[in-house]
Short mmCIF file of N, CA and C and ligand atoms in Angstrom, two decimals:
data_model
loop_
_atom_site.label_atom_id
_atom_site.label_comp_id
_atom_site.label_asym_id
_atom_site.label_seq_id
_atom_site.Cartn_x
_atom_site.Cartn_y
_atom_site.Cartn_z
N UNK L 87 94.71 106.92 -2.43
CA UNK L 87 95.69 105.87 -2.25
C UNK L 87 95.18 104.54 -2.82
N UNK L 88 93.86 104.31 -2.67
CA UNK L 88 93.29 103.07 -3.22
C UNK L 88 93.56 102.94 -4.71
N UNK L 89 93.26 104.01 -5.46
CA UNK L 89 93.42 103.91 -6.93
C UNK L 89 94.91 103.75 -7.27
N UNK L 90 95.78 104.45 -6.51
CA UNK L 90 97.22 104.30 -6.77
C UNK L 90 97.66 102.86 -6.50
N UNK L 91 97.20 102.29 -5.39
CA UNK L 91 97.59 100.91 -5.03
C UNK L 91 97.10 99.92 -6.09
N UNK L 92 95.87 100.13 -6.55
CA UNK L 92 95.35 99.22 -7.58
C UNK L 92 96.09 99.39 -8.90
N UNK L 93 96.40 100.66 -9.22
CA UNK L 93 97.17 100.89 -10.46
C UNK L 93 98.53 100.21 -10.37
N UNK L 94 99.20 100.38 -9.21
CA UNK L 94 100.54 99.81 -9.04
C UNK L 94 100.51 98.29 -9.22
N UNK L 95 99.42 97.68 -8.77
CA UNK L 95 99.33 96.20 -8.86
C UNK L 95 99.16 95.74 -10.31
N UNK L 96 98.81 96.67 -11.24
CA UNK L 96 98.66 96.28 -12.65
C UNK L 96 99.96 96.50 -13.45
N UNK L 97 100.98 97.07 -12.80
CA UNK L 97 102.22 97.38 -13.53
C UNK L 97 103.05 96.10 -13.74
N UNK L 98 103.94 96.13 -14.74
CA UNK L 98 104.72 94.92 -15.05
C UNK L 98 105.71 94.55 -13.92
N UNK L 99 106.36 95.52 -13.24
CA UNK L 99 107.24 95.10 -12.12
C UNK L 99 106.43 94.36 -11.02
N UNK L 100 105.23 94.89 -10.71
CA UNK L 100 104.42 94.26 -9.68
C UNK L 100 104.04 92.84 -10.11
N UNK L 101 103.68 92.73 -11.38
CA UNK L 101 103.30 91.41 -11.92
C UNK L 101 104.50 90.46 -11.88
N UNK L 102 105.67 90.99 -12.28
CA UNK L 102 106.89 90.14 -12.32
C UNK L 102 107.23 89.65 -10.92
N UNK L 103 107.13 90.55 -9.92
CA UNK L 103 107.43 90.14 -8.54
C UNK L 103 106.46 89.05 -8.08
N UNK L 104 105.19 89.16 -8.48
CA UNK L 104 104.21 88.16 -8.03
C UNK L 104 104.44 86.81 -8.71
N UNK L 105 104.94 86.86 -9.96
CA UNK L 105 105.23 85.59 -10.67
C UNK L 105 106.28 84.80 -9.88
N UNK L 106 107.21 85.52 -9.26
CA UNK L 106 108.30 84.85 -8.53
C UNK L 106 108.07 84.91 -7.02
N UNK L 107 106.82 85.20 -6.58
CA UNK L 107 106.60 85.48 -5.16
C UNK L 107 106.91 84.28 -4.26
N UNK L 108 106.87 83.06 -4.81
CA UNK L 108 107.07 81.89 -3.94
C UNK L 108 108.45 81.92 -3.27
N UNK L 109 109.46 82.48 -3.96
CA UNK L 109 110.78 82.59 -3.33
C UNK L 109 111.14 84.06 -3.06
N UNK L 110 110.61 84.99 -3.90
CA UNK L 110 111.03 86.39 -3.77
C UNK L 110 110.56 87.00 -2.45
N UNK L 111 109.27 86.87 -2.13
CA UNK L 111 108.75 87.50 -0.91
C UNK L 111 109.39 86.93 0.35
N UNK L 112 109.43 85.60 0.51
CA UNK L 112 110.10 85.09 1.72
C UNK L 112 111.57 85.50 1.79
N UNK L 113 112.21 85.55 0.60
CA UNK L 113 113.63 85.94 0.56
C UNK L 113 113.81 87.39 1.00
N UNK L 114 112.97 88.27 0.44
CA UNK L 114 113.06 89.70 0.77
C UNK L 114 112.67 89.94 2.23
N UNK L 115 111.63 89.24 2.71
CA UNK L 115 111.22 89.40 4.12
C UNK L 115 112.34 88.94 5.06
N UNK L 116 113.07 87.88 4.64
CA UNK L 116 114.18 87.39 5.49
C UNK L 116 115.28 88.45 5.57
N UNK L 117 115.57 89.09 4.43
CA UNK L 117 116.59 90.16 4.45
C UNK L 117 116.09 91.33 5.32
N UNK L 118 114.77 91.61 5.24
CA UNK L 118 114.17 92.68 6.06
C UNK L 118 114.34 92.39 7.55
N UNK L 119 114.18 91.10 7.89
CA UNK L 119 114.33 90.71 9.31
C UNK L 119 115.79 90.82 9.76
N UNK L 120 116.74 90.49 8.85
CA UNK L 120 118.17 90.67 9.19
C UNK L 120 118.44 92.16 9.44
N UNK L 121 117.83 93.02 8.62
CA UNK L 121 117.97 94.47 8.80
C UNK L 121 117.48 94.92 10.17
N UNK L 122 116.36 94.33 10.62
CA UNK L 122 115.82 94.66 11.95
C UNK L 122 116.86 94.34 13.02
N UNK L 123 117.47 93.15 12.88
CA UNK L 123 118.46 92.70 13.89
C UNK L 123 119.65 93.66 13.94
N UNK L 124 120.13 94.09 12.77
CA UNK L 124 121.29 95.00 12.73
C UNK L 124 120.93 96.35 13.37
N UNK L 125 119.75 96.89 13.01
CA UNK L 125 119.33 98.19 13.56
C UNK L 125 119.16 98.10 15.08
N UNK L 126 118.41 97.08 15.54
CA UNK L 126 118.12 96.99 16.98
C UNK L 126 119.38 96.68 17.78
N UNK L 127 120.26 95.83 17.22
CA UNK L 127 121.51 95.51 17.93
C UNK L 127 122.38 96.74 18.08
N UNK L 128 122.50 97.52 17.00
CA UNK L 128 123.35 98.72 17.03
C UNK L 128 122.76 99.78 17.96
N UNK L 129 121.43 99.99 17.85
CA UNK L 129 120.78 100.98 18.73
C UNK L 129 120.95 100.59 20.20
N UNK L 130 120.84 99.27 20.47
CA UNK L 130 120.94 98.80 21.86
C UNK L 130 122.34 99.05 22.42
N UNK L 131 123.38 98.83 21.58
CA UNK L 131 124.75 99.06 22.05
C UNK L 131 124.96 100.55 22.38
N UNK L 132 124.39 101.43 21.55
CA UNK L 132 124.53 102.88 21.82
C UNK L 132 123.74 103.26 23.08
N UNK L 133 122.55 102.67 23.21
CA UNK L 133 121.72 102.96 24.40
C UNK L 133 122.44 102.52 25.67
N UNK L 134 123.05 101.31 25.66
CA UNK L 134 123.78 100.82 26.84
C UNK L 134 124.93 101.77 27.20
N UNK L 135 125.58 102.34 26.15
CA UNK L 135 126.69 103.29 26.40
C UNK L 135 126.16 104.58 27.01
N UNK L 136 125.03 105.08 26.46
CA UNK L 136 124.46 106.33 26.98
C UNK L 136 124.00 106.16 28.43
N UNK L 137 123.45 104.96 28.75
CA UNK L 137 122.99 104.72 30.12
C UNK L 137 124.15 104.39 31.05
N UNK L 138 125.33 104.16 30.44
CA UNK L 138 126.52 103.85 31.26
C UNK L 138 126.52 102.41 31.75
N UNK L 139 125.78 101.54 31.10
CA UNK L 139 125.69 100.14 31.53
C UNK L 139 126.68 99.24 30.81
N UNK L 140 127.24 99.72 29.68
CA UNK L 140 128.23 98.90 28.95
C UNK L 140 129.05 99.79 28.03
N UNK L 141 130.23 99.33 27.65
CA UNK L 141 131.06 100.07 26.68
C UNK L 141 131.62 101.37 27.22
N UNK L 142 131.70 101.51 28.55
CA UNK L 142 132.17 102.79 29.12
C UNK L 142 133.68 102.95 28.98
N UNK L 143 134.34 101.94 28.46
CA UNK L 143 135.78 102.09 28.17
C UNK L 143 135.98 102.89 26.89
N UNK L 144 134.89 103.15 26.18
CA UNK L 144 134.96 103.96 24.94
C UNK L 144 134.18 105.26 25.15
N UNK L 145 134.58 106.33 24.42
CA UNK L 145 133.78 107.56 24.50
C UNK L 145 132.50 107.34 23.70
N UNK L 146 131.54 108.23 23.92
CA UNK L 146 130.27 108.10 23.20
C UNK L 146 130.53 108.25 21.71
N UNK L 147 131.47 109.13 21.38
CA UNK L 147 131.78 109.36 19.97
C UNK L 147 132.31 108.09 19.33
N UNK L 148 133.20 107.38 20.02
CA UNK L 148 133.75 106.14 19.46
C UNK L 148 132.62 105.13 19.25
N UNK L 149 131.69 105.09 20.20
CA UNK L 149 130.57 104.13 20.09
C UNK L 149 129.67 104.49 18.92
N UNK L 150 129.32 105.77 18.80
CA UNK L 150 128.41 106.15 17.71
C UNK L 150 129.10 106.03 16.35
N UNK L 151 130.38 106.39 16.30
CA UNK L 151 131.09 106.26 15.02
C UNK L 151 131.14 104.80 14.59
N UNK L 152 131.17 103.89 15.59
CA UNK L 152 131.24 102.45 15.27
C UNK L 152 129.90 101.93 14.75
N UNK L 153 128.79 102.36 15.36
CA UNK L 153 127.51 101.74 15.03
C UNK L 153 126.65 102.54 14.05
N UNK L 154 126.92 103.86 13.93
CA UNK L 154 126.08 104.68 13.05
C UNK L 154 126.02 104.14 11.61
N UNK L 155 127.15 103.76 11.00
CA UNK L 155 127.07 103.26 9.61
C UNK L 155 126.18 102.01 9.50
N UNK L 156 126.19 101.15 10.52
CA UNK L 156 125.35 99.94 10.48
C UNK L 156 123.87 100.33 10.54
N UNK L 157 123.55 101.33 11.39
CA UNK L 157 122.13 101.73 11.53
C UNK L 157 121.63 102.31 10.21
N UNK L 158 122.39 103.24 9.62
CA UNK L 158 121.88 103.89 8.41
C UNK L 158 122.02 102.99 7.18
N UNK L 159 123.02 102.10 7.20
CA UNK L 159 123.11 101.11 6.12
C UNK L 159 121.90 100.18 6.15
N UNK L 160 121.55 99.72 7.36
CA UNK L 160 120.41 98.79 7.49
C UNK L 160 119.08 99.49 7.20
N UNK L 161 118.97 100.79 7.55
CA UNK L 161 117.74 101.53 7.22
C UNK L 161 117.58 101.62 5.70
N UNK L 162 118.71 101.76 5.01
CA UNK L 162 118.67 101.76 3.54
C UNK L 162 118.19 100.42 3.02
N UNK L 163 118.69 99.36 3.64
CA UNK L 163 118.27 97.99 3.27
C UNK L 163 116.78 97.81 3.50
N UNK L 164 116.28 98.36 4.63
CA UNK L 164 114.84 98.24 4.94
C UNK L 164 114.01 98.97 3.90
N UNK L 165 114.51 100.11 3.47
CA UNK L 165 113.77 100.89 2.47
C UNK L 165 113.68 100.10 1.16
N UNK L 166 114.80 99.54 0.71
CA UNK L 166 114.81 98.79 -0.56
C UNK L 166 113.93 97.54 -0.46
N UNK L 167 114.11 96.74 0.59
CA UNK L 167 113.31 95.52 0.72
C UNK L 167 111.84 95.87 0.94
N UNK L 168 111.60 96.96 1.66
CA UNK L 168 110.22 97.41 1.88
C UNK L 168 109.55 97.80 0.57
N UNK L 169 110.27 98.53 -0.28
CA UNK L 169 109.71 98.94 -1.59
C UNK L 169 109.41 97.72 -2.46
N UNK L 170 110.28 96.73 -2.43
CA UNK L 170 110.02 95.50 -3.22
C UNK L 170 108.73 94.84 -2.73
N UNK L 171 108.55 94.76 -1.39
CA UNK L 171 107.33 94.13 -0.86
C UNK L 171 106.09 94.98 -1.19
N UNK L 172 106.24 96.31 -1.22
CA UNK L 172 105.11 97.19 -1.57
C UNK L 172 104.73 97.01 -3.03
N UNK L 173 105.73 97.00 -3.92
CA UNK L 173 105.45 96.85 -5.36
C UNK L 173 104.82 95.49 -5.64
N UNK L 174 105.28 94.46 -4.91
CA UNK L 174 104.74 93.10 -5.13
C UNK L 174 103.29 93.01 -4.65
N UNK L 175 102.99 93.63 -3.50
CA UNK L 175 101.63 93.53 -2.94
C UNK L 175 101.12 94.92 -2.52
N UNK L 176 100.92 95.84 -3.48
CA UNK L 176 100.59 97.24 -3.12
C UNK L 176 99.27 97.39 -2.35
N UNK L 177 98.25 96.61 -2.70
CA UNK L 177 96.96 96.75 -2.00
C UNK L 177 97.11 96.29 -0.55
N UNK L 178 97.84 95.19 -0.33
CA UNK L 178 98.05 94.65 1.03
C UNK L 178 98.80 95.66 1.91
N UNK L 179 99.83 96.33 1.31
CA UNK L 179 100.69 97.21 2.11
C UNK L 179 100.14 98.63 2.23
N UNK L 180 99.66 99.22 1.11
CA UNK L 180 99.34 100.65 1.12
C UNK L 180 97.94 100.95 1.66
N UNK L 181 97.05 99.98 1.60
CA UNK L 181 95.70 100.18 2.15
C UNK L 181 95.70 99.47 3.51
N UNK L 182 96.46 100.04 4.42
CA UNK L 182 96.77 99.34 5.67
C UNK L 182 97.16 100.35 6.76
N UNK L 183 96.40 100.38 7.86
CA UNK L 183 96.67 101.35 8.93
C UNK L 183 98.03 101.10 9.57
N UNK L 184 98.34 99.82 9.84
CA UNK L 184 99.61 99.49 10.50
C UNK L 184 100.79 99.98 9.67
N UNK L 185 100.71 99.83 8.35
CA UNK L 185 101.82 100.23 7.48
C UNK L 185 102.08 101.73 7.61
N UNK L 186 101.00 102.55 7.52
CA UNK L 186 101.21 104.00 7.56
C UNK L 186 101.62 104.47 8.95
N UNK L 187 101.06 103.82 10.00
CA UNK L 187 101.49 104.17 11.36
C UNK L 187 102.98 103.85 11.50
N UNK L 188 103.39 102.71 10.93
CA UNK L 188 104.81 102.32 10.99
C UNK L 188 105.70 103.33 10.27
N UNK L 189 105.24 103.82 9.09
CA UNK L 189 106.05 104.77 8.34
C UNK L 189 106.23 106.08 9.13
N UNK L 190 105.20 106.48 9.88
CA UNK L 190 105.32 107.68 10.72
C UNK L 190 106.38 107.44 11.80
N UNK L 191 106.33 106.24 12.43
CA UNK L 191 107.34 105.91 13.46
C UNK L 191 108.73 105.79 12.84
N UNK L 192 108.84 105.26 11.63
CA UNK L 192 110.15 105.16 10.97
C UNK L 192 110.72 106.56 10.75
N UNK L 193 109.86 107.50 10.32
CA UNK L 193 110.33 108.88 10.08
C UNK L 193 110.80 109.52 11.39
N UNK L 194 109.98 109.37 12.47
CA UNK L 194 110.36 109.96 13.77
C UNK L 194 111.63 109.29 14.31
N UNK L 195 111.67 107.95 14.27
CA UNK L 195 112.81 107.21 14.81
C UNK L 195 114.10 107.53 14.07
N UNK L 196 114.01 107.61 12.73
CA UNK L 196 115.21 107.92 11.93
C UNK L 196 115.70 109.33 12.21
N UNK L 197 114.75 110.27 12.38
CA UNK L 197 115.15 111.66 12.68
C UNK L 197 115.84 111.74 14.04
N UNK L 198 115.27 111.08 15.05
CA UNK L 198 115.89 111.09 16.39
C UNK L 198 117.27 110.44 16.35
N UNK L 199 117.38 109.31 15.63
CA UNK L 199 118.69 108.62 15.54
C UNK L 199 119.70 109.54 14.85
N UNK L 200 119.27 110.24 13.81
CA UNK L 200 120.18 111.15 13.08
C UNK L 200 120.62 112.30 13.98
N UNK L 201 119.69 112.83 14.81
CA UNK L 201 120.04 113.91 15.75
C UNK L 201 121.10 113.40 16.73
N UNK L 202 120.90 112.20 17.24
CA UNK L 202 121.87 111.62 18.19
C UNK L 202 123.22 111.42 17.53
N UNK L 203 123.19 110.89 16.31
CA UNK L 203 124.45 110.44 15.69
C UNK L 203 125.18 111.56 14.95
N UNK L 204 124.41 112.52 14.42
CA UNK L 204 125.05 113.56 13.60
C UNK L 204 124.70 114.96 14.04
N UNK L 205 123.83 115.12 15.07
CA UNK L 205 123.27 116.43 15.41
C UNK L 205 124.22 117.35 16.15
N UNK L 206 125.20 116.81 16.80
CA UNK L 206 126.07 117.67 17.64
C UNK L 206 127.42 117.84 16.97
N UNK L 207 127.67 119.02 16.33
CA UNK L 207 128.91 119.19 15.55
C UNK L 207 130.17 118.87 16.35
N UNK L 208 130.41 119.53 17.42
CA UNK L 208 131.63 119.23 18.20
C UNK L 208 131.23 118.30 19.32
N UNK L 209 130.82 117.13 18.96
CA UNK L 209 130.11 116.26 19.88
C UNK L 209 130.89 115.93 21.13
N UNK L 210 132.17 115.77 20.94
CA UNK L 210 132.95 115.22 22.05
C UNK L 210 132.73 116.03 23.32
N UNK L 211 132.93 117.34 23.27
CA UNK L 211 132.82 118.16 24.49
C UNK L 211 131.38 118.16 24.97
N UNK L 212 130.46 118.43 24.06
CA UNK L 212 129.05 118.56 24.49
C UNK L 212 128.54 117.25 25.04
N UNK L 213 128.81 116.17 24.39
CA UNK L 213 128.17 114.89 24.76
C UNK L 213 128.60 114.40 26.12
N UNK L 214 129.85 114.55 26.40
CA UNK L 214 130.28 114.04 27.72
C UNK L 214 129.63 114.86 28.82
N UNK L 215 129.14 116.06 28.44
CA UNK L 215 128.40 116.87 29.42
C UNK L 215 126.93 116.43 29.37
N UNK L 216 126.38 116.28 28.18
CA UNK L 216 124.96 115.93 28.01
C UNK L 216 124.63 114.54 28.54
N UNK L 217 125.58 113.60 28.33
CA UNK L 217 125.23 112.19 28.52
C UNK L 217 124.79 111.91 29.94
N UNK L 218 125.15 112.76 30.88
CA UNK L 218 124.75 112.51 32.27
C UNK L 218 123.39 113.11 32.57
N UNK L 219 122.84 113.85 31.58
CA UNK L 219 121.53 114.47 31.85
C UNK L 219 120.40 113.45 31.69
N UNK L 220 119.41 113.53 32.59
CA UNK L 220 118.26 112.60 32.56
C UNK L 220 117.50 112.73 31.24
N UNK L 221 117.36 113.98 30.72
CA UNK L 221 116.61 114.18 29.48
C UNK L 221 117.29 113.45 28.33
N UNK L 222 118.61 113.51 28.30
CA UNK L 222 119.37 112.87 27.23
C UNK L 222 119.15 111.36 27.28
N UNK L 223 119.25 110.80 28.49
CA UNK L 223 119.04 109.35 28.65
C UNK L 223 117.60 108.98 28.29
N UNK L 224 116.64 109.82 28.71
CA UNK L 224 115.23 109.52 28.42
C UNK L 224 115.00 109.54 26.91
N UNK L 225 115.62 110.52 26.23
CA UNK L 225 115.43 110.61 24.77
C UNK L 225 116.02 109.38 24.08
N UNK L 226 117.12 108.88 24.62
CA UNK L 226 117.73 107.66 24.04
C UNK L 226 116.80 106.47 24.23
N UNK L 227 116.18 106.38 25.42
CA UNK L 227 115.25 105.27 25.69
C UNK L 227 114.02 105.39 24.78
N UNK L 228 113.50 106.63 24.63
CA UNK L 228 112.32 106.85 23.76
C UNK L 228 112.64 106.42 22.32
N UNK L 229 113.84 106.76 21.84
CA UNK L 229 114.23 106.38 20.47
C UNK L 229 114.20 104.86 20.31
N UNK L 230 114.73 104.17 21.31
CA UNK L 230 114.76 102.70 21.24
C UNK L 230 113.34 102.13 21.25
N UNK L 231 112.48 102.69 22.12
CA UNK L 231 111.09 102.21 22.21
C UNK L 231 110.34 102.47 20.89
N UNK L 232 110.64 103.59 20.23
CA UNK L 232 110.01 103.88 18.93
C UNK L 232 110.34 102.77 17.93
N UNK L 233 111.60 102.30 17.92
CA UNK L 233 111.97 101.23 16.99
C UNK L 233 111.32 99.90 17.39
N UNK L 234 111.09 99.71 18.70
CA UNK L 234 110.35 98.50 19.11
C UNK L 234 108.91 98.57 18.58
N UNK L 235 108.32 99.77 18.61
CA UNK L 235 106.96 99.94 18.08
C UNK L 235 106.94 99.67 16.57
N UNK L 236 108.01 100.07 15.88
CA UNK L 236 108.08 99.82 14.42
C UNK L 236 108.02 98.32 14.16
N UNK L 237 108.71 97.53 15.00
CA UNK L 237 108.70 96.07 14.82
C UNK L 237 107.28 95.53 14.99
N UNK L 238 106.61 95.98 16.04
CA UNK L 238 105.25 95.49 16.29
C UNK L 238 104.32 95.89 15.14
N UNK L 239 104.42 97.16 14.70
CA UNK L 239 103.56 97.62 13.60
C UNK L 239 103.88 96.89 12.30
N UNK L 240 105.17 96.57 12.09
CA UNK L 240 105.55 95.82 10.89
C UNK L 240 104.87 94.46 10.87
N UNK L 241 104.84 93.83 12.04
CA UNK L 241 104.20 92.51 12.12
C UNK L 241 102.67 92.61 12.00
N UNK L 242 102.14 93.73 12.51
CA UNK L 242 100.68 93.89 12.47
C UNK L 242 100.15 94.20 11.07
N UNK L 243 101.04 94.50 10.12
CA UNK L 243 100.58 94.75 8.75
C UNK L 243 99.73 93.57 8.27
N UNK L 244 100.13 92.39 8.66
CA UNK L 244 99.39 91.18 8.24
C UNK L 244 98.11 90.97 9.06
N UNK L 245 97.94 91.74 10.14
CA UNK L 245 96.76 91.58 11.02
C UNK L 245 96.07 92.92 11.22
N UNK L 246 95.93 93.71 10.15
CA UNK L 246 95.46 95.08 10.27
C UNK L 246 94.03 95.18 10.79
N UNK L 247 93.26 94.08 10.66
CA UNK L 247 91.86 94.10 11.11
C UNK L 247 91.75 94.41 12.60
N UNK L 248 92.86 94.21 13.34
CA UNK L 248 92.74 94.45 14.79
C UNK L 248 92.44 95.91 15.10
N UNK L 249 92.67 96.82 14.13
CA UNK L 249 92.40 98.24 14.38
C UNK L 249 90.93 98.58 14.15
N UNK L 250 90.11 97.54 13.83
CA UNK L 250 88.68 97.77 13.64
C UNK L 250 88.42 98.78 12.54
N UNK L 251 87.62 99.78 12.81
CA UNK L 251 87.21 100.74 11.74
C UNK L 251 88.37 101.62 11.29
N UNK L 252 89.45 101.67 12.03
CA UNK L 252 90.62 102.44 11.59
C UNK L 252 91.31 101.77 10.40
N UNK L 253 91.06 100.48 10.25
CA UNK L 253 91.78 99.74 9.21
C UNK L 253 91.09 99.89 7.85
N UNK L 254 91.72 100.60 6.89
CA UNK L 254 91.11 100.74 5.55
C UNK L 254 91.02 99.38 4.87
N UNK L 255 91.86 98.42 5.33
CA UNK L 255 91.86 97.08 4.71
C UNK L 255 90.47 96.45 4.85
N UNK L 256 89.76 96.77 5.97
CA UNK L 256 88.43 96.15 6.23
C UNK L 256 87.47 96.52 5.11
N UNK L 257 87.50 97.80 4.69
CA UNK L 257 86.55 98.23 3.65
C UNK L 257 86.93 97.59 2.32
N UNK L 258 88.27 97.36 2.18
CA UNK L 258 88.78 96.91 0.87
C UNK L 258 88.36 95.47 0.59
N UNK L 259 88.38 94.59 1.63
CA UNK L 259 88.15 93.15 1.37
C UNK L 259 86.79 92.68 1.87
C1 LIG P 791 112.51 102.10 6.06
C2 LIG P 791 111.37 101.83 5.62
C3 LIG P 791 110.59 100.52 5.74
C4 LIG P 791 109.65 100.08 4.85
C5 LIG P 791 109.23 100.76 3.55
C6 LIG P 791 109.11 98.82 5.37
C7 LIG P 791 108.12 98.07 4.74
C8 LIG P 791 107.68 96.83 5.17
C9 LIG P 791 106.73 95.99 4.45
C10 LIG P 791 106.06 96.34 3.14
C11 LIG P 791 106.56 94.85 5.17
C12 LIG P 791 105.70 93.60 4.80
C13 LIG P 791 104.53 93.48 5.63
C14 LIG P 791 103.66 92.31 5.23
O1 LIG P 791 103.31 92.23 4.05
O2 LIG P 791 103.35 91.48 6.10
C15 LIG P 791 107.37 94.98 6.36
C16 LIG P 791 107.41 94.03 7.35
C17 LIG P 791 108.06 94.24 8.51
N1 LIG P 791 108.89 95.29 8.83
FE1 LIG P 791 109.35 96.87 7.67
N2 LIG P 791 109.72 98.52 6.55
C18 LIG P 791 110.64 99.53 6.82
C19 LIG P 791 111.46 99.62 7.90
C20 LIG P 791 111.39 98.74 8.95
C21 LIG P 791 112.17 98.91 10.17
C22 LIG P 791 113.15 100.06 10.44
C23 LIG P 791 111.83 97.86 11.01
C24 LIG P 791 112.31 97.53 12.41
C25 LIG P 791 113.38 98.04 12.98
C26 LIG P 791 110.83 97.05 10.29
C27 LIG P 791 110.22 95.93 10.82
C28 LIG P 791 109.34 95.10 10.12
C29 LIG P 791 108.77 93.85 10.65
C30 LIG P 791 108.99 93.27 12.05
C31 LIG P 791 107.97 93.31 9.64
C32 LIG P 791 107.19 91.97 9.67
C33 LIG P 791 108.13 90.94 9.08
C34 LIG P 791 107.43 89.63 8.86
O3 LIG P 791 106.36 89.43 9.31
O4 LIG P 791 108.03 88.79 8.19
N3 LIG P 791 110.61 97.60 9.05
N4 LIG P 791 108.06 96.19 6.33
#
């Protein structure tokens, strides 16, 4: 990964992004933060519905159909803005424990969200039966907590030294 990260930093797109980094990186990070707000807001609305604390005037299907496009649209936005930040600063991002831990959580969180939103073919009948089960509610809470961990890990990318010897960044600099 080290040699790939160093090679990527010598490419012309990486160089071009760094030439404009004074406005490009803060701009892209700001869009990334807006994406976080959309994902967390939508997940929270679905979680409140599953727990029966809000939106109970709508079926679970109506709630998920309303928020699912925002979640997956924003995840797409995170991927694009994330790739721009990686290409601009590949050594900072790819030689980083927090970054890879975050990507593992993004994969698990996205899979769980997809199971919730698209996993049940005839959802209407099954869900109104499932939604009252403790396991179903617990899985919804776990999914939300996973995305909270993604936020913390995203912020820790800039402070990777806190992982001590786990942080490859320490050996690098
Ligand atoms: C889908 C794939 C994603 C990729 C490739 C990605 C990549 C990145 C990268 C490269 C950074 C910059 C870190 C730095 O240089 O300091 C970052 C920051 C961050 N990311 Fe992501 N990210 C993704 C998804 C997400 C998601 C889903 C969330 C939360 C729901 C998230 C939350 C954050 C946070 C909180 C930061 C720190 C922002 C800041 O300090 O300005 N990311 N991400």
